């Protein structure tokens, strides 16, 4: 029994130094002393006994309390866990001197910290089991680790029992902690478990399971020596003191999350534990402020989520002295977006390491330092580590040259648990006998000794003969003003050429840019061969349990039959195209941001490539038609692109001239009849928008005919309708040509929703059945002032970097000229807009000015309009920033309305990836 009556004094000597306790040296030669974890915790408890050590929403412990309670937990665990003699368990323990690992399935909080410290004091090896993981994944981890016992709290007791089955035992941690706290509050002596004092040096402390590049779990053994060396480095670079109130939000099964706990406690700081997956971003920001936290160590993904959720005026993060990110690449635009939320002296750190090496580089950017335009360097090498960069032939790379990162230190992992063959592919020994570890990443040193990561060594690919790092393309993508996150993968499908595919997530509240627009922005920053041939919009990037992008879970890359000259496919040949086809292909390449290839710089667009499949949308269609008009002197409506979607067929249509094939300028068929039992869907475009804006939805629906209306005069000179009622009557006449009688289904986006509602009212009054009206982010006329700034026809300035110096200059100029702009320029601009509105249809403007004129025309019309009182079924689809929900519409929709909220910007609801959610809503509502 390790708990006995007597005085509270603990006579157990601190843990002895390990036999291999020689000093570590960093790249500058500075000595790093080593001590044991148990001795360090004892010293802190004696030095700051009454200072807060760890706290969550339910429990708080001082350093003295934590010391005694964790000792008691260790003693109780030592008594109740399966004996650690490895016999009769059917478990193979691969590391010499190791204990059988014990699983921890405890909610992220003070109990999870106690459970881990208790296992350390019991001399056991820890495996933190994340309750958010699928059961199959947890079973696989337990099998690989050879786990017999699981420590679980009440919330996860049932889950733990299922995992353990008949193989071992589940120790209920709640009652054990209560018992330990009672013991700690008494006068008994609580000694360290003898075997715990024998664990040191390269003995396993915790096994961190990581997916790695293969997606299969690998157990990285973190040794006692590795953990202690890491705490020395972290306390130095992050300047942890007893005054710090540290956020512990990284999972404790994540090597950085575990190390941060140890570093904070040994610094005498207080750990404030919360799980962002449970609190949400809003709750997390409030918690940071209310707890008065000083440091936040997290992932770039969580930082981007915070930036997306908080307004720049939010002050809840301003008291932090430091924010640090780890786990994936972070860029200048990430920091530029974060800075307005931080205080005037808050530092930012890019914190780089791996589960095998722990931290090896940190780059601190102080509040007054400039923000890098693209990727943020990993920084300088920390104490206890040396880094060399090796060329493929094994020689050392020069400064400025890329090479594979090799970490040199005697405080790294002892290898992968139970996988000596895999360990041998990474582990080595330097000339002086110090262990080495090939990290698997590429890096580059600059003249100042700072390391920059360039991505995984096995990710580099050759595209058109050039070596490309996908991470560099990702970094460029994140500088595009609308892009929140990005992942780039290389697609290899011989004999087709290798190509890059980018998956992008739009910033919250911003209009999602078309693939063509993003490619065009990239071409201003990257050479042609680095511009992805396919851009796939996603609502969110898939992530694994460690918060990293799960590349294996990305959607299958779209096929793109482009005639690029590599891998056996034919180069574009001037003889392939006739003059009209070549002219059209060159315009398409320019508009869609596609490269020119070959010795004659021919357009990389095949004759039978589809405009939409190449990334074109309604905005790029507008630009393309304007260029066709300007260069080929042929004015074509957007309907012609629907009917002739390839270079070959569109060029043939253009060759005939503008009047050869008549079509109606106000309505277009986006999808022919699919299921004849389903009534067609009639859609009304927003102000100044083409009917093509509904094309993505029509493709998503797939099983019904879709027709779209646009403002009269938008594409062919004609006097437009000057009331919503006149527009509605015009569209009804056209609609009845397609469908003479009801039931009708009508949808309208933004201003188009007002017209759709008026159409439904007129049809109902005439005795026709309207199955449903869908108003997609439609504002009431009284909100016209709010809607004026929502540009529906759109023109995105995507070429600008969001780097802080430029932003700062723009902001400074804007502040200094605000008075002139508000009092002089704005009124003149309003006069111009009104004049343009009244000239819509009568005069024809070039390019985007034509669509702006009809947008202004619709604004004038909507201000004169009052919606009817309507009694039929209505669905309101409300995007972010629109407060006109069902309650505000109630005076007009007397039968009520089904309200659906979408997390999307106003015009992006009709664009990928959000249009998929809208299609699901319509299927559900229309039946």
PDB file of N, CA and C in Angstrom, residues 23 174 225 257 316 321 339 364 367 418 494 553 657 706:
ATOM      1  N   UNK A  23      23.776  16.395 -21.307  1.00  0.00           N
ATOM      2  CA  UNK A  23      23.112  17.615 -21.775  1.00  0.00           C
ATOM      3  C   UNK A  23      22.827  17.532 -23.262  1.00  0.00           C
ATOM      4  N   UNK A 174     -14.542   8.619 -12.517  1.00  0.00           N
ATOM      5  CA  UNK A 174     -15.207   9.566 -11.622  1.00  0.00           C
ATOM      6  C   UNK A 174     -15.093   9.168 -10.167  1.00  0.00           C
ATOM      7  N   UNK A 225      12.402  11.357 -21.911  1.00  0.00           N
ATOM      8  CA  UNK A 225      13.443  12.334 -22.236  1.00  0.00           C
ATOM      9  C   UNK A 225      12.957  13.303 -23.317  1.00  0.00           C
ATOM     10  N   UNK A 257      -0.608  18.895 -27.941  1.00  0.00           N
ATOM     11  CA  UNK A 257      -1.532  19.104 -26.829  1.00  0.00           C
ATOM     12  C   UNK A 257      -1.004  18.520 -25.546  1.00  0.00           C
ATOM     13  N   UNK A 316     -12.770  40.226 -27.683  1.00  0.00           N
ATOM     14  CA  UNK A 316     -12.616  39.143 -26.709  1.00  0.00           C
ATOM     15  C   UNK A 316     -11.238  38.481 -26.731  1.00  0.00           C
ATOM     16  N   UNK A 321      -1.519  37.561 -24.858  1.00  0.00           N
ATOM     17  CA  UNK A 321      -0.176  38.066 -25.181  1.00  0.00           C
ATOM     18  C   UNK A 321       0.437  37.303 -26.344  1.00  0.00           C
ATOM     19  N   UNK A 339      -5.129  39.594 -37.096  1.00  0.00           N
ATOM     20  CA  UNK A 339      -4.569  40.716 -36.346  1.00  0.00           C
ATOM     21  C   UNK A 339      -5.596  41.728 -35.834  1.00  0.00           C
ATOM     22  N   UNK A 364       8.397  33.636 -34.292  1.00  0.00           N
ATOM     23  CA  UNK A 364       7.536  34.620 -33.629  1.00  0.00           C
ATOM     24  C   UNK A 364       7.456  35.885 -34.484  1.00  0.00           C
ATOM     25  N   UNK A 367       3.720  42.091 -32.884  1.00  0.00           N
ATOM     26  CA  UNK A 367       2.607  42.907 -33.382  1.00  0.00           C
ATOM     27  C   UNK A 367       3.073  43.990 -34.350  1.00  0.00           C
ATOM     28  N   UNK A 418       5.695  -1.202 -32.022  1.00  0.00           N
ATOM     29  CA  UNK A 418       5.462  -2.491 -32.665  1.00  0.00           C
ATOM     30  C   UNK A 418       5.741  -2.510 -34.146  1.00  0.00           C
ATOM     31  N   UNK A 494      -1.942   7.901 -65.810  1.00  0.00           N
ATOM     32  CA  UNK A 494      -1.331   7.650 -67.119  1.00  0.00           C
ATOM     33  C   UNK A 494      -2.308   6.923 -68.050  1.00  0.00           C
ATOM     34  N   UNK A 553     -10.030  11.745 -48.000  1.00  0.00           N
ATOM     35  CA  UNK A 553     -11.485  11.933 -47.964  1.00  0.00           C
ATOM     36  C   UNK A 553     -11.954  13.041 -48.906  1.00  0.00           C
ATOM     37  N   UNK A 657     -23.326  34.465 -87.172  1.00  0.00           N
ATOM     38  CA  UNK A 657     -23.704  35.852 -86.929  1.00  0.00           C
ATOM     39  C   UNK A 657     -24.791  35.956 -85.881  1.00  0.00           C
ATOM     40  N   UNK A 706     -36.052  22.883 -66.004  1.00  0.00           N
ATOM     41  CA  UNK A 706     -35.800  24.162 -65.329  1.00  0.00           C
ATOM     42  C   UNK A 706     -35.717  25.257 -66.390  1.00  0.00           C
TER      43      UNK A 706
END
